Amino acid sequence: MSTYAIVIHGGAGTILPAAMTNELERSYKTALQEAMDAGFSCLSAGGTSVEAVKAAVISLEDCILFNAGRGAVFAKDGSQEMDASIMDGSNRMAGAIAAVRNIRNPVELAYTVMTHSQHVMLNGKGAQEFAKIHGLKTEPDEYFYSAFRHQQWKQMQDTDETALDHSVTIPSSTATEGKKFGTVGAVAVDQYGNIAAATSTGGMTNKQWGRVGDSPIIGAGTYANNKTCAISCTGHGEPFIRAVTAYDVSCLMEYKGLSLQEAMHLVVHDKLLKIDGEGGMIGVDASGNTAMVFNSEGMYRGRRNSEGLNETLIYKL
Amino acid sequence: MSTYAIVIHGGAGTILPAAMTNELERSYKTALQEAMDAGFSCLSAGGTSVEAVKAAVISLEDCILFNAGRGAVFAKDGSQEMDASIMDGSNRMAGAIAAVRNIRNPVELAYTVMTHSQHVMLNGKGAQEFAKIHGLKTEPDEYFYSAFRHQQWKQMQDTDETALDHSVTIPSSTATEGKKFGTVGAVAVDQYGNIAAATSTGGMTNKQWGRVGDSPIIGAGTYANNKTCAISCTGHGEPFIRAVTAYDVSCLMEYKGLSLQEAMHLVVHDKLLKIDGEGGMIGVDASGNTAMVFNSEGMYRGRRNSEGLNETLIYKL
């Protein structure tokens, strides 16, 4: 039996201890632990890496603290449009959805696209029709609503600015009312040595014009291939798309022989920084190595493996 | 002054001489030559590679023979939704749009996203609002309509099948009425040694659920980086997304030292075939090398450079 492991993230950004209360920090860590455990239980019970990343991301989507599923940010028009993707490293099958509304678990929809359609990427109303046919769970607008996200959007609605969900300055008093950051994602390696990755997001606060970030783009926000690595990214989506970030890590491993950690370090601390790509990523390889790398102030993250490693972290070490 | 060059494609697929009349062949070759000349004139006059690929793709979009812009295929619901992308190899800026309707030149919209927004990818109605603000030319449904595409769709509408635009069998009699294939694209290197790529498509006949193929995905259908290559792909979009096809060529050049031709050959004839990825691609590098590689029966294609090369081709050589 191989070492099995799961790594998760809840978004990267300007996360500073000064803006955080002990209580809020505890809430985040609890939420991260729960999501990680959901994925880890799956792996322990002999489940696949695909099932594990899905379980972990569903847990993060269901948590209002993160910008995915429940708690997604508001677009310019006040809607909450969500993107997600998933990839199976054992066969490089993939599923992705962009610009869906009212779907409780966008990652579940991406999974259903992968397993029940001939396609990789579905979009907008079409994706929602597909969801309906396959009985995906929906929720009313109120379910996704959080007072904090709404306030964050109201601050920006009359401007033409957009913002990463972690970069809007909020008075510290409101931090205690539920300050929330980030795109979520998970990568895992199972007992059979197969790896997988998944990512889910509400995108940028006040986003306009049907903007699609890197999260639903296979190769940019998400990638998995047993030969190399499974990667889930978070951060400023545009540079991540332009740099084809997740697949770049894979190519550096496959074609240049870099280790997972070396490849992720080069991409995040050198290549992304050169094009103002703020953010980070998590990764695993088929041997059970894990890594969590970011160039921002912090990244909500955690990892757990069958050798006893079990940690949740927020700030730089 | 560097060698400057442009390469174009009008889609790959089962294109057989037996299904083609002399007259139709001439129409295709004339259309390819016109598009190529539009891009080449731009380069000769000192224009940039970005301007050249845009000019060539606009010419192909305006031609009803190809599955992009005018002449796009019909989706399951009878609509014509189009995708496009463009990337500038000198700075790796990129623009992409998915699922737009009634925009005369989707590549022009992708270009406007690249040059006039903070984003890389816009989608659906949002992309169309953005187009309106920036004064992009629109056309009524009738403009995009072609009798052949409509017949192609009607044949499939009541099935759950989808098809590449080149894989629906049409009685040979209708071939003379305008048999049309393919996604279109262009890559170019200009006098300054800068390279660019662009791709535009109407997607698959009878496509459903807002299916997005590889054409608007940076890294999959389109990629450009002065250090390596500019690539535009055509074919069965799903394997191209899963293989992150265009960027893979770039990585094989950057990380393994392969030439443009070697990298494209490996990706098209080995890596894509292993995952049933039928289709092809065109490429240039900053030294003025060009290549056109496909694993299907044919690919509408052409290339012209400042050393006197000037050819349009359809079948395998």
mmCIF file of N, CA and C in Angstrom, chain A residues 87 91-94 99 117-123 125-127 129-130 133 162 204 208-212 217-219 223 238 241-244 247-248 251-252 254-256 271 275, chain B residues 87 91-94 99 117-123 125-127 129-130 133 162 204 208-212 217-219 223 238 241-244 247-248 251-252 254-256 271 275:
data_model
loop_
_atom_site.group_PDB
_atom_site.id
_atom_site.type_symbol
_atom_site.label_atom_id
_atom_site.label_comp_id
_atom_site.label_asym_id
_atom_site.label_seq_id
_atom_site.Cartn_x
_atom_site.Cartn_y
_atom_site.Cartn_z
ATOM 1 N N MET A 87 -9.890 16.807 -11.951
ATOM 2 C CA MET A 87 -9.134 15.990 -12.919
ATOM 3 C C MET A 87 -8.610 14.740 -12.227
ATOM 4 N N ASN A 91 -6.182 8.669 -15.492
ATOM 5 C CA ASN A 91 -6.535 8.575 -16.915
ATOM 6 C C ASN A 91 -6.601 9.952 -17.570
ATOM 7 N N ARG A 92 -6.263 10.981 -16.805
ATOM 8 C CA ARG A 92 -6.342 12.369 -17.260
ATOM 9 C C ARG A 92 -7.717 12.755 -17.805
ATOM 10 N N MET A 93 -8.762 12.121 -17.292
ATOM 11 C CA MET A 93 -10.101 12.606 -17.602
ATOM 12 C C MET A 93 -10.329 13.842 -16.735
ATOM 13 N N ALA A 94 -11.178 14.753 -17.236
ATOM 14 C CA ALA A 94 -11.388 16.000 -16.511
ATOM 15 C C ALA A 94 -12.798 16.508 -16.727
ATOM 16 N N ALA A 99 -19.452 29.654 -14.625
ATOM 17 C CA ALA A 99 -20.605 30.549 -14.593
ATOM 18 C C ALA A 99 -21.918 29.847 -14.299
ATOM 19 N N SER A 117 -20.572 12.876 -19.196
ATOM 20 C CA SER A 117 -20.723 13.549 -20.489
ATOM 21 C C SER A 117 -19.507 13.222 -21.334
ATOM 22 N N GLN A 118 -19.608 13.545 -22.616
ATOM 23 C CA GLN A 118 -18.448 13.361 -23.508
ATOM 24 C C GLN A 118 -17.542 14.589 -23.446
ATOM 25 N N HIS A 119 -17.952 15.570 -22.644
ATOM 26 C CA HIS A 119 -17.255 16.852 -22.688
ATOM 27 C C HIS A 119 -16.357 17.073 -21.487
ATOM 28 N N VAL A 120 -15.506 18.068 -21.594
ATOM 29 C CA VAL A 120 -14.690 18.483 -20.455
ATOM 30 C C VAL A 120 -15.294 19.710 -19.797
ATOM 31 N N MET A 121 -15.724 20.679 -20.597
ATOM 32 C CA MET A 121 -16.136 21.950 -20.007
ATOM 33 C C MET A 121 -17.535 22.373 -20.458
ATOM 34 N N LEU A 122 -18.400 22.624 -19.485
ATOM 35 C CA LEU A 122 -19.723 23.158 -19.758
ATOM 36 C C LEU A 122 -19.852 24.510 -19.065
ATOM 37 N N ASN A 123 -20.807 25.301 -19.571
ATOM 38 C CA ASN A 123 -20.769 26.695 -19.240
ATOM 39 C C ASN A 123 -22.181 27.275 -19.116
ATOM 40 N N LYS A 125 -25.938 28.572 -18.602
ATOM 41 C CA LYS A 125 -27.241 27.916 -18.542
ATOM 42 C C LYS A 125 -27.188 26.469 -19.008
ATOM 43 N N GLY A 126 -26.373 26.206 -20.000
ATOM 44 C CA GLY A 126 -26.237 24.846 -20.500
ATOM 45 C C GLY A 126 -25.754 23.917 -19.404
ATOM 46 N N ALA A 127 -24.776 24.379 -18.642
ATOM 47 C CA ALA A 127 -24.248 23.583 -17.531
ATOM 48 C C ALA A 127 -25.345 23.341 -16.498
ATOM 49 N N GLU A 129 -28.639 23.207 -17.105
ATOM 50 C CA GLU A 129 -29.565 22.197 -17.654
ATOM 51 C C GLU A 129 -28.991 20.795 -17.444
ATOM 52 N N PHE A 130 -27.729 20.674 -17.714
ATOM 53 C CA PHE A 130 -27.048 19.384 -17.516
ATOM 54 C C PHE A 130 -27.151 18.956 -16.052
ATOM 55 N N ILE A 133 -30.692 17.631 -15.312
ATOM 56 C CA ILE A 133 -30.870 16.276 -15.846
ATOM 57 C C ILE A 133 -30.237 15.237 -14.911
ATOM 58 N N THR A 162 -12.453 45.512 -9.719
ATOM 59 C CA THR A 162 -12.753 44.158 -9.278
ATOM 60 C C THR A 162 -11.733 43.853 -8.194
ATOM 61 N N MET A 204 -13.943 36.652 -8.480
ATOM 62 C CA MET A 204 -13.559 37.928 -7.892
ATOM 63 C C MET A 204 -14.785 38.744 -7.503
ATOM 64 N N GLN A 208 -17.166 41.294 -13.543
ATOM 65 C CA GLN A 208 -18.091 41.744 -14.569
ATOM 66 C C GLN A 208 -17.985 40.874 -15.790
ATOM 67 N N TRP A 209 -18.947 41.055 -16.675
ATOM 68 C CA TRP A 209 -18.833 40.556 -18.043
ATOM 69 C C TRP A 209 -18.579 39.058 -18.124
ATOM 70 N N GLY A 210 -19.081 38.308 -17.165
ATOM 71 C CA GLY A 210 -18.887 36.866 -17.260
ATOM 72 C C GLY A 210 -17.435 36.452 -17.178
ATOM 73 N N ARG A 211 -16.670 37.201 -16.397
ATOM 74 C CA ARG A 211 -15.239 36.888 -16.255
ATOM 75 C C ARG A 211 -15.028 35.463 -15.752
ATOM 76 N N VAL A 212 -14.151 34.720 -16.418
ATOM 77 C CA VAL A 212 -13.775 33.384 -15.986
ATOM 78 C C VAL A 212 -12.310 33.420 -15.558
ATOM 79 N N ILE A 217 -10.202 26.152 -15.536
ATOM 80 C CA ILE A 217 -9.374 25.905 -16.722
ATOM 81 C C ILE A 217 -8.375 24.784 -16.426
ATOM 82 N N ILE A 218 -8.571 23.653 -17.115
ATOM 83 C CA ILE A 218 -7.650 22.523 -16.973
ATOM 84 C C ILE A 218 -6.281 22.978 -17.499
ATOM 85 N N GLY A 219 -5.255 22.778 -16.686
ATOM 86 C CA GLY A 219 -3.912 23.237 -17.056
ATOM 87 C C GLY A 219 -3.536 24.525 -16.353
ATOM 88 N N TYR A 223 -4.796 20.542 -12.469
ATOM 89 C CA TYR A 223 -4.207 19.546 -13.372
ATOM 90 C C TYR A 223 -3.831 18.313 -12.565
ATOM 91 N N GLU A 238 -5.884 35.702 -13.723
ATOM 92 C CA GLU A 238 -5.403 36.042 -15.067
ATOM 93 C C GLU A 238 -3.948 35.618 -15.295
ATOM 94 N N ILE A 241 -3.740 31.914 -15.721
ATOM 95 C CA ILE A 241 -4.146 31.410 -17.037
ATOM 96 C C ILE A 241 -3.020 31.625 -18.039
ATOM 97 N N ARG A 242 -2.471 32.839 -18.057
ATOM 98 C CA ARG A 242 -1.433 33.181 -19.041
ATOM 99 C C ARG A 242 -0.203 32.289 -18.872
ATOM 100 N N ALA A 243 0.089 31.880 -17.633
ATOM 101 C CA ALA A 243 1.268 31.046 -17.360
ATOM 102 C C ALA A 243 0.951 29.550 -17.426
ATOM 103 N N VAL A 244 -0.300 29.187 -17.689
ATOM 104 C CA VAL A 244 -0.720 27.774 -17.720
ATOM 105 C C VAL A 244 -0.087 27.060 -16.514
ATOM 106 N N TYR A 247 -0.236 23.085 -15.237
ATOM 107 C CA TYR A 247 0.441 22.180 -16.162
ATOM 108 C C TYR A 247 1.933 22.491 -16.246
ATOM 109 N N ASP A 248 2.307 23.734 -15.987
ATOM 110 C CA ASP A 248 3.732 24.076 -16.018
ATOM 111 C C ASP A 248 4.499 23.291 -14.957
ATOM 112 N N CYS A 251 5.021 19.858 -16.345
ATOM 113 C CA CYS A 251 6.052 19.811 -17.405
ATOM 114 C C CYS A 251 7.456 19.941 -16.830
ATOM 115 N N LEU A 252 7.609 20.775 -15.814
ATOM 116 C CA LEU A 252 8.930 20.920 -15.188
ATOM 117 C C LEU A 252 9.360 19.602 -14.543
ATOM 118 N N GLU A 254 8.119 16.466 -15.554
ATOM 119 C CA GLU A 254 8.244 15.447 -16.598
ATOM 120 C C GLU A 254 9.427 15.688 -17.521
ATOM 121 N N TYR A 255 9.625 16.941 -17.928
ATOM 122 C CA TYR A 255 10.628 17.224 -18.961
ATOM 123 C C TYR A 255 11.967 17.677 -18.399
ATOM 124 N N LYS A 256 11.965 18.237 -17.169
ATOM 125 C CA LYS A 256 13.231 18.703 -16.600
ATOM 126 C C LYS A 256 13.662 17.914 -15.376
ATOM 127 N N LYS A 271 8.385 32.302 -11.731
ATOM 128 C CA LYS A 271 7.643 32.517 -12.970
ATOM 129 C C LYS A 271 6.371 33.338 -12.762
ATOM 130 N N ILE A 275 5.088 37.940 -13.634
ATOM 131 C CA ILE A 275 3.912 38.506 -14.301
ATOM 132 C C ILE A 275 2.837 38.895 -13.276
ATOM 133 N N MET B 87 -3.335 35.318 -28.388
ATOM 134 C CA MET B 87 -2.255 35.491 -27.416
ATOM 135 C C MET B 87 -1.057 36.141 -28.104
ATOM 136 N N ASN B 91 4.578 39.407 -24.791
ATOM 137 C CA ASN B 91 4.336 39.694 -23.372
ATOM 138 C C ASN B 91 3.419 38.651 -22.716
ATOM 139 N N ARG B 92 3.051 37.655 -23.471
ATOM 140 C CA ARG B 92 2.133 36.609 -23.030
ATOM 141 C C ARG B 92 0.805 37.158 -22.508
ATOM 142 N N MET B 93 0.392 38.301 -23.024
ATOM 143 C CA MET B 93 -0.958 38.758 -22.734
ATOM 144 C C MET B 93 -1.904 37.934 -23.614
ATOM 145 N N ALA B 94 -3.125 37.745 -23.114
ATOM 146 C CA ALA B 94 -4.059 36.898 -23.854
ATOM 147 C C ALA B 94 -5.480 37.376 -23.649
ATOM 148 N N ALA B 99 -18.852 31.219 -25.854
ATOM 149 C CA ALA B 99 -20.307 31.224 -25.908
ATOM 150 C C ALA B 99 -20.898 32.591 -26.216
ATOM 151 N N SER B 117 -9.336 45.066 -21.249
ATOM 152 C CA SER B 117 -9.885 44.641 -19.966
ATOM 153 C C SER B 117 -8.735 44.142 -19.101
ATOM 154 N N GLN B 118 -9.034 43.952 -17.822
ATOM 155 C CA GLN B 118 -8.030 43.373 -16.922
ATOM 156 C C GLN B 118 -8.081 41.852 -16.980
ATOM 157 N N HIS B 119 -9.006 41.333 -17.785
ATOM 158 C CA HIS B 119 -9.259 39.902 -17.737
ATOM 159 C C HIS B 119 -8.674 39.166 -18.933
ATOM 160 N N VAL B 120 -8.629 37.857 -18.821
ATOM 161 C CA VAL B 120 -8.222 37.029 -19.952
ATOM 162 C C VAL B 120 -9.463 36.446 -20.630
ATOM 163 N N MET B 121 -10.413 35.958 -19.837
ATOM 164 C CA MET B 121 -11.524 35.217 -20.435
ATOM 165 C C MET B 121 -12.886 35.760 -20.002
ATOM 166 N N LEU B 122 -13.711 36.092 -20.969
ATOM 167 C CA LEU B 122 -15.087 36.496 -20.713
ATOM 168 C C LEU B 122 -16.009 35.517 -21.430
ATOM 169 N N ASN B 123 -17.254 35.482 -20.915
ATOM 170 C CA ASN B 123 -18.091 34.368 -21.263
ATOM 171 C C ASN B 123 -19.557 34.794 -21.387
ATOM 172 N N LYS B 125 -23.286 36.109 -21.945
ATOM 173 C CA LYS B 125 -23.904 37.437 -22.027
ATOM 174 C C LYS B 125 -22.977 38.537 -21.554
ATOM 175 N N GLY B 126 -22.182 38.229 -20.555
ATOM 176 C CA GLY B 126 -21.228 39.216 -20.052
ATOM 177 C C GLY B 126 -20.264 39.636 -21.139
ATOM 178 N N ALA B 127 -19.782 38.665 -21.887
ATOM 179 C CA ALA B 127 -18.861 38.948 -22.993
ATOM 180 C C ALA B 127 -19.552 39.810 -24.038
ATOM 181 N N GLU B 129 -22.060 41.973 -23.453
ATOM 182 C CA GLU B 129 -22.173 43.345 -22.925
ATOM 183 C C GLU B 129 -20.858 44.090 -23.126
ATOM 184 N N PHE B 130 -19.777 43.392 -22.827
ATOM 185 C CA PHE B 130 -18.440 43.977 -23.020
ATOM 186 C C PHE B 130 -18.250 44.368 -24.489
ATOM 187 N N ILE B 133 -20.187 47.613 -25.270
ATOM 188 C CA ILE B 133 -19.494 48.790 -24.736
ATOM 189 C C ILE B 133 -18.338 49.204 -25.654
ATOM 190 N N THR B 162 -23.182 14.447 -30.786
ATOM 191 C CA THR B 162 -22.573 15.689 -31.222
ATOM 192 C C THR B 162 -21.576 15.289 -32.294
ATOM 193 N N MET B 204 -18.803 22.273 -31.970
ATOM 194 C CA MET B 204 -19.288 21.039 -32.569
ATOM 195 C C MET B 204 -20.749 21.159 -32.978
ATOM 196 N N GLN B 208 -24.277 20.675 -26.962
ATOM 197 C CA GLN B 208 -25.297 20.895 -25.933
ATOM 198 C C GLN B 208 -24.682 21.512 -24.712
ATOM 199 N N TRP B 209 -25.539 21.968 -23.824
ATOM 200 C CA TRP B 209 -25.142 22.282 -22.459
ATOM 201 C C TRP B 209 -24.013 23.303 -22.367
ATOM 202 N N GLY B 210 -23.952 24.213 -23.331
ATOM 203 C CA GLY B 210 -22.906 25.225 -23.240
ATOM 204 C C GLY B 210 -21.512 24.631 -23.288
ATOM 205 N N ARG B 211 -21.349 23.589 -24.089
ATOM 206 C CA ARG B 211 -20.043 22.935 -24.212
ATOM 207 C C ARG B 211 -18.985 23.919 -24.722
ATOM 208 N N VAL B 212 -17.861 23.955 -24.039
ATOM 209 C CA VAL B 212 -16.736 24.776 -24.463
ATOM 210 C C VAL B 212 -15.609 23.835 -24.870
ATOM 211 N N ILE B 217 -9.435 28.198 -24.838
ATOM 212 C CA ILE B 217 -8.645 27.881 -23.651
ATOM 213 C C ILE B 217 -7.161 28.141 -23.924
ATOM 214 N N ILE B 218 -6.619 29.151 -23.239
ATOM 215 C CA ILE B 218 -5.199 29.464 -23.363
ATOM 216 C C ILE B 218 -4.412 28.258 -22.826
ATOM 217 N N GLY B 219 -3.478 27.772 -23.630
ATOM 218 C CA GLY B 219 -2.716 26.578 -23.240
ATOM 219 C C GLY B 219 -3.216 25.337 -23.958
ATOM 220 N N TYR B 223 -1.684 29.233 -27.836
ATOM 221 C CA TYR B 223 -0.617 29.654 -26.926
ATOM 222 C C TYR B 223 0.455 30.393 -27.720
ATOM 223 N N GLU B 238 -11.962 18.021 -26.645
ATOM 224 C CA GLU B 238 -11.802 17.466 -25.302
ATOM 225 C C GLU B 238 -10.400 16.892 -25.056
ATOM 226 N N ILE B 241 -7.949 19.675 -24.609
ATOM 227 C CA ILE B 241 -7.966 20.335 -23.290
ATOM 228 C C ILE B 241 -7.217 19.473 -22.275
ATOM 229 N N ARG B 242 -7.539 18.177 -22.257
ATOM 230 C CA ARG B 242 -6.939 17.268 -21.277
ATOM 231 C C ARG B 242 -5.421 17.196 -21.431
ATOM 232 N N ALA B 243 -4.945 17.337 -22.669
ATOM 233 C CA ALA B 243 -3.502 17.249 -22.916
ATOM 234 C C ALA B 243 -2.815 18.619 -22.837
ATOM 235 N N VAL B 244 -3.584 19.685 -22.599
ATOM 236 C CA VAL B 244 -3.033 21.055 -22.573
ATOM 237 C C VAL B 244 -2.086 21.219 -23.776
ATOM 238 N N TYR B 247 0.283 24.428 -25.037
ATOM 239 C CA TYR B 247 1.379 24.710 -24.097
ATOM 240 C C TYR B 247 2.347 23.540 -24.001
ATOM 241 N N ASP B 248 1.869 22.331 -24.253
ATOM 242 C CA ASP B 248 2.769 21.181 -24.203
ATOM 243 C C ASP B 248 3.875 21.314 -25.262
ATOM 244 N N CYS B 251 6.399 23.675 -23.856
ATOM 245 C CA CYS B 251 7.225 23.077 -22.786
ATOM 246 C C CYS B 251 8.256 22.103 -23.348
ATOM 247 N N LEU B 252 7.860 21.342 -24.364
ATOM 248 C CA LEU B 252 8.810 20.404 -24.983
ATOM 249 C C LEU B 252 9.967 21.171 -25.623
ATOM 250 N N GLU B 254 10.928 24.396 -24.599
ATOM 251 C CA GLU B 254 11.653 25.122 -23.552
ATOM 252 C C GLU B 254 12.426 24.193 -22.624
ATOM 253 N N TYR B 255 11.807 23.089 -22.223
ATOM 254 C CA TYR B 255 12.401 22.253 -21.172
ATOM 255 C C TYR B 255 13.180 21.062 -21.715
ATOM 256 N N LYS B 256 12.842 20.623 -22.951
ATOM 257 C CA LYS B 256 13.546 19.465 -23.506
ATOM 258 C C LYS B 256 14.383 19.799 -24.730
ATOM 259 N N LYS B 271 1.336 11.837 -28.470
ATOM 260 C CA LYS B 271 0.594 12.123 -27.243
ATOM 261 C C LYS B 271 -0.908 12.261 -27.471
ATOM 262 N N ILE B 275 -4.776 9.468 -26.647
ATOM 263 C CA ILE B 275 -6.054 9.770 -25.974
ATOM 264 C C ILE B 275 -7.126 10.114 -27.017
#
